[in-house]
PDB file of C-alpha atoms in Angstrom:
ATOM      1  CA  MET A   1      -0.079 -25.300  19.397  1.00 46.00           C
ATOM      2  CA  PRO A   2       1.341 -27.404  16.551  1.00 54.00           C
ATOM      3  CA  PHE A   3       0.578 -26.451  12.994  1.00 59.00           C
ATOM      4  CA  SER A   4      -1.337 -29.345  11.481  1.00 60.00           C
ATOM      5  CA  LYS A   5      -3.343 -27.692   8.742  1.00 69.00           C
ATOM      6  CA  ALA A   6      -2.841 -29.152   5.272  1.00 79.00           C
ATOM      7  CA  LEU A   7      -1.793 -26.396   2.930  1.00 81.00           C
ATOM      8  CA  PRO A   8      -1.304 -26.337  -0.816  1.00 81.00           C
ATOM      9  CA  SER A   9       2.274 -26.241  -1.982  1.00 88.00           C
ATOM     10  CA  LEU A  10       3.993 -22.905  -1.457  1.00 91.00           C
ATOM     11  CA  PRO A  11       4.328 -21.000  -4.731  1.00 93.00           C
ATOM     12  CA  ALA A  12       8.002 -20.675  -5.616  1.00 94.00           C
ATOM     13  CA  ALA A  13       9.128 -17.894  -7.910  1.00 95.00           C
ATOM     14  CA  ALA A  14      11.289 -19.010 -10.791  1.00 94.00           C
ATOM     15  CA  LYS A  15      14.928 -17.948 -10.606  1.00 96.00           C
ATOM     16  CA  LYS A  16      15.847 -15.833 -13.606  1.00 95.00           C
ATOM     17  CA  PRO A  17      19.236 -14.292 -12.786  1.00 96.00           C
ATOM     18  CA  VAL A  18      19.867 -10.712 -13.876  1.00 94.00           C
ATOM     19  CA  THR A  19      23.346  -9.289 -13.363  1.00 96.00           C
ATOM     20  CA  ASP A  20      23.843  -5.598 -12.740  1.00 94.00           C
ATOM     21  CA  VAL A  21      27.079  -3.646 -12.327  1.00 96.00           C
ATOM     22  CA  ARG A  22      27.057  -0.360 -10.434  1.00 96.00           C
ATOM     23  CA  HIS A  23      30.114   1.473  -9.191  1.00 97.00           C
ATOM     24  CA  GLY A  24      32.237  -1.485 -10.186  1.00 97.00           C
ATOM     25  CA  ILE A  25      30.282  -3.922  -8.020  1.00 97.00           C
ATOM     26  CA  GLU A  26      28.566  -6.818  -9.750  1.00 97.00           C
ATOM     27  CA  ARG A  27      25.290  -7.992  -8.263  1.00 97.00           C
ATOM     28  CA  THR A  28      23.071 -10.852  -9.385  1.00 97.00           C
ATOM     29  CA  ASP A  29      19.385 -10.819  -8.551  1.00 96.00           C
ATOM     30  CA  ASP A  30      17.521 -14.070  -9.209  1.00 97.00           C
ATOM     31  CA  TYR A  31      14.152 -12.401  -8.747  1.00 96.00           C
ATOM     32  CA  ALA A  32      14.605  -9.091 -10.607  1.00 94.00           C
ATOM     33  CA  TRP A  33      11.999 -10.239 -13.122  1.00 94.00           C
ATOM     34  CA  LEU A  34       9.330  -9.704 -10.441  1.00 94.00           C
ATOM     35  CA  ARG A  35      10.064  -5.959 -10.470  1.00 92.00           C
ATOM     36  CA  ALA A  36       8.068  -4.558 -13.369  1.00 90.00           C
ATOM     37  CA  ALA A  37       9.749  -1.667 -15.176  1.00 89.00           C
ATOM     38  CA  ASN A  38       6.379   0.041 -15.596  1.00 91.00           C
ATOM     39  CA  TRP A  39       5.318  -0.250 -11.957  1.00 90.00           C
ATOM     40  CA  GLN A  40       4.142   3.363 -11.716  1.00 92.00           C
ATOM     41  CA  ALA A  41       1.909   3.085 -14.777  1.00 93.00           C
ATOM     42  CA  MET A  42       0.324  -0.056 -13.307  1.00 90.00           C
ATOM     43  CA  PHE A  43      -1.277   2.002 -10.529  1.00 88.00           C
ATOM     44  CA  LYS A  44      -3.400   3.677 -13.201  1.00 91.00           C
ATOM     45  CA  ASP A  45      -3.926   0.586 -15.362  1.00 94.00           C
ATOM     46  CA  PRO A  46      -3.313  -2.752 -13.565  1.00 91.00           C
ATOM     47  CA  THR A  47      -4.058  -4.702 -16.753  1.00 93.00           C
ATOM     48  CA  ILE A  48      -0.591  -3.874 -18.129  1.00 94.00           C
ATOM     49  CA  LEU A  49       1.166  -6.018 -15.501  1.00 94.00           C
ATOM     50  CA  ASP A  50       3.305  -8.782 -17.014  1.00 94.00           C
ATOM     51  CA  PRO A  51       1.162 -11.974 -17.000  1.00 95.00           C
ATOM     52  CA  ALA A  52       3.995 -14.005 -15.407  1.00 95.00           C
ATOM     53  CA  ILE A  53       4.254 -11.554 -12.489  1.00 95.00           C
ATOM     54  CA  ARG A  54       0.456 -11.468 -12.117  1.00 95.00           C
ATOM     55  CA  ALA A  55       0.259 -15.282 -12.063  1.00 95.00           C
ATOM     56  CA  HIS A  56       2.912 -15.505  -9.344  1.00 96.00           C
ATOM     57  CA  LEU A  57       1.281 -12.792  -7.209  1.00 95.00           C
ATOM     58  CA  GLU A  58      -2.127 -14.444  -7.541  1.00 96.00           C
ATOM     59  CA  ALA A  59      -0.632 -17.795  -6.501  1.00 95.00           C
ATOM     60  CA  GLU A  60       0.981 -16.180  -3.438  1.00 96.00           C
ATOM     61  CA  ASN A  61      -2.302 -14.465  -2.525  1.00 96.00           C
ATOM     62  CA  ALA A  62      -4.242 -17.725  -2.886  1.00 94.00           C
ATOM     63  CA  TYR A  63      -1.713 -19.501  -0.656  1.00 94.00           C
ATOM     64  CA  GLN A  64      -1.960 -16.764   1.978  1.00 94.00           C
ATOM     65  CA  ASP A  65      -5.764 -16.827   1.879  1.00 93.00           C
ATOM     66  CA  THR A  66      -5.743 -20.584   2.453  1.00 92.00           C
ATOM     67  CA  ALA A  67      -3.098 -20.438   5.190  1.00 92.00           C
ATOM     68  CA  MET A  68      -4.886 -17.667   7.090  1.00 93.00           C
ATOM     69  CA  ALA A  69      -8.502 -18.731   6.475  1.00 93.00           C
ATOM     70  CA  ASP A  70      -8.989 -19.947  10.038  1.00 93.00           C
ATOM     71  CA  THR A  71      -8.055 -16.502  11.395  1.00 95.00           C
ATOM     72  CA  ALA A  72     -10.574 -14.503   9.325  1.00 94.00           C
ATOM     73  CA  GLU A  73     -13.028 -13.918  12.183  1.00 96.00           C
ATOM     74  CA  LEU A  74     -10.240 -12.992  14.598  1.00 97.00           C
ATOM     75  CA  ARG A  75      -8.766 -10.507  12.092  1.00 95.00           C
ATOM     76  CA  LYS A  76     -12.180  -8.871  11.612  1.00 95.00           C
ATOM     77  CA  LYS A  77     -12.662  -8.637  15.382  1.00 97.00           C
ATOM     78  CA  LEU A  78      -9.183  -7.135  15.937  1.00 96.00           C
ATOM     79  CA  PHE A  79      -9.645  -4.664  13.082  1.00 90.00           C
ATOM     80  CA  ALA A  80     -12.997  -3.516  14.482  1.00 90.00           C
ATOM     81  CA  GLU A  81     -11.461  -3.131  17.957  1.00 93.00           C
ATOM     82  CA  MET A  82      -8.522  -1.069  16.672  1.00 88.00           C
ATOM     83  CA  LYS A  83     -10.771   1.047  14.463  1.00 82.00           C
ATOM     84  CA  GLY A  84     -13.049   1.674  17.452  1.00 84.00           C
ATOM     85  CA  ARG A  85     -10.145   3.237  19.337  1.00 85.00           C
ATOM     86  CA  ILE A  86      -9.292   5.692  16.579  1.00 78.00           C
ATOM     87  CA  LYS A  87     -11.037   8.985  15.960  1.00 80.00           C
ATOM     88  CA  GLU A  88     -12.209   8.469  12.379  1.00 77.00           C
ATOM     89  CA  ASP A  89     -12.738  12.084  11.356  1.00 80.00           C
ATOM     90  CA  ASP A  90      -9.414  13.423  12.591  1.00 81.00           C
ATOM     91  CA  SER A  91      -7.272  16.009  10.839  1.00 83.00           C
ATOM     92  CA  SER A  92      -3.871  17.580  11.386  1.00 85.00           C
ATOM     93  CA  VAL A  93      -3.088  21.226  11.994  1.00 88.00           C
ATOM     94  CA  PRO A  94      -1.974  22.591   8.612  1.00 90.00           C
ATOM     95  CA  MET A  95       1.772  23.220   8.372  1.00 91.00           C
ATOM     96  CA  LYS A  96       2.645  26.533   6.784  1.00 93.00           C
ATOM     97  CA  ASP A  97       5.066  26.517   3.874  1.00 92.00           C
ATOM     98  CA  GLY A  98       5.285  29.630   1.740  1.00 91.00           C
ATOM     99  CA  PRO A  99       1.901  30.761   0.420  1.00 93.00           C
ATOM    100  CA  TYR A 100       0.339  27.369   1.196  1.00 94.00           C
ATOM    101  CA  ALA A 101      -0.432  25.189   4.194  1.00 93.00           C
ATOM    102  CA  TYR A 102      -0.333  21.379   4.024  1.00 94.00           C
ATOM    103  CA  GLY A 103      -2.054  18.789   6.171  1.00 92.00           C
ATOM    104  CA  THR A 104      -3.930  15.521   6.422  1.00 92.00           C
ATOM    105  CA  LEU A 105      -7.473  14.573   7.254  1.00 89.00           C
ATOM    106  CA  PHE A 106      -9.332  11.330   7.742  1.00 85.00           C
ATOM    107  CA  VAL A 107     -12.874  10.884   6.450  1.00 83.00           C
ATOM    108  CA  THR A 108     -15.301   8.759   8.452  1.00 83.00           C
ATOM    109  CA  GLY A 109     -15.388   5.277   6.943  1.00 79.00           C
ATOM    110  CA  GLY A 110     -12.161   5.798   5.008  1.00 80.00           C
ATOM    111  CA  GLU A 111      -9.029   3.732   5.441  1.00 79.00           C
ATOM    112  CA  GLN A 112      -6.354   6.217   4.411  1.00 84.00           C
ATOM    113  CA  ALA A 113      -5.433   9.803   5.089  1.00 86.00           C
ATOM    114  CA  HIS A 114      -6.298  12.488   2.558  1.00 90.00           C
ATOM    115  CA  TYR A 115      -3.556  15.034   2.011  1.00 92.00           C
ATOM    116  CA  PHE A 116      -4.474  18.613   1.272  1.00 92.00           C
ATOM    117  CA  ARG A 117      -2.900  21.898   0.312  1.00 93.00           C
ATOM    118  CA  THR A 118      -4.636  25.203   0.849  1.00 91.00           C
ATOM    119  CA  ARG A 119      -3.684  28.864   0.453  1.00 91.00           C
ATOM    120  CA  ARG A 120      -2.652  30.368   3.740  1.00 85.00           C
ATOM    121  CA  GLU A 121      -4.554  33.628   3.385  1.00 77.00           C
ATOM    122  CA  GLY A 122      -7.369  35.135   1.395  1.00 56.00           C
ATOM    123  CA  ASP A 123      -8.603  32.112  -0.545  1.00 50.00           C
ATOM    124  CA  GLY A 124     -12.084  32.319   0.987  1.00 46.00           C
ATOM    125  CA  GLN A 125     -12.244  28.523   1.152  1.00 52.00           C
ATOM    126  CA  GLY A 126     -12.206  28.051   4.936  1.00 51.00           C
ATOM    127  CA  ASN A 127     -11.233  24.800   6.604  1.00 54.00           C
ATOM    128  CA  PRO A 128     -10.127  22.100   4.098  1.00 53.00           C
ATOM    129  CA  ALA A 129     -12.048  19.458   6.076  1.00 51.00           C
ATOM    130  CA  GLN A 130     -15.258  21.404   5.441  1.00 50.00           C
ATOM    131  CA  ARG A 131     -14.594  21.617   1.695  1.00 51.00           C
ATOM    132  CA  ARG A 132     -14.661  17.836   1.215  1.00 49.00           C
ATOM    133  CA  SER A 133     -17.762  16.540  -0.438  1.00 45.00           C
TER     134      SER A 133
END
């Protein structure tokens, strides 16, 4: 099937070369400016992202949304089918490590695993999956 859909122009990131020398090897990265130095802090406060990086990411997202718009219903259908084959309230057997045990659990309706740590003995807390509110 030929691709005939008219798309907006593909957003192109500006080349801003940054040269780095490590272990005597010089490397130039034209797109290093897209890697924010404060990337970890941005998870807590996304408003601190450099406006130039944000503008480029938003342009890429808009392009992708336009390019994939005709597949929206199919993606929803496939997601629902895959989700229907997965046990939503699953949890792992806790792995013992020292005085604690570590594991994962999935909450019904959630999209990501929750990681937990619990005392191995005598904490009176019971199963970590039961402690979730």
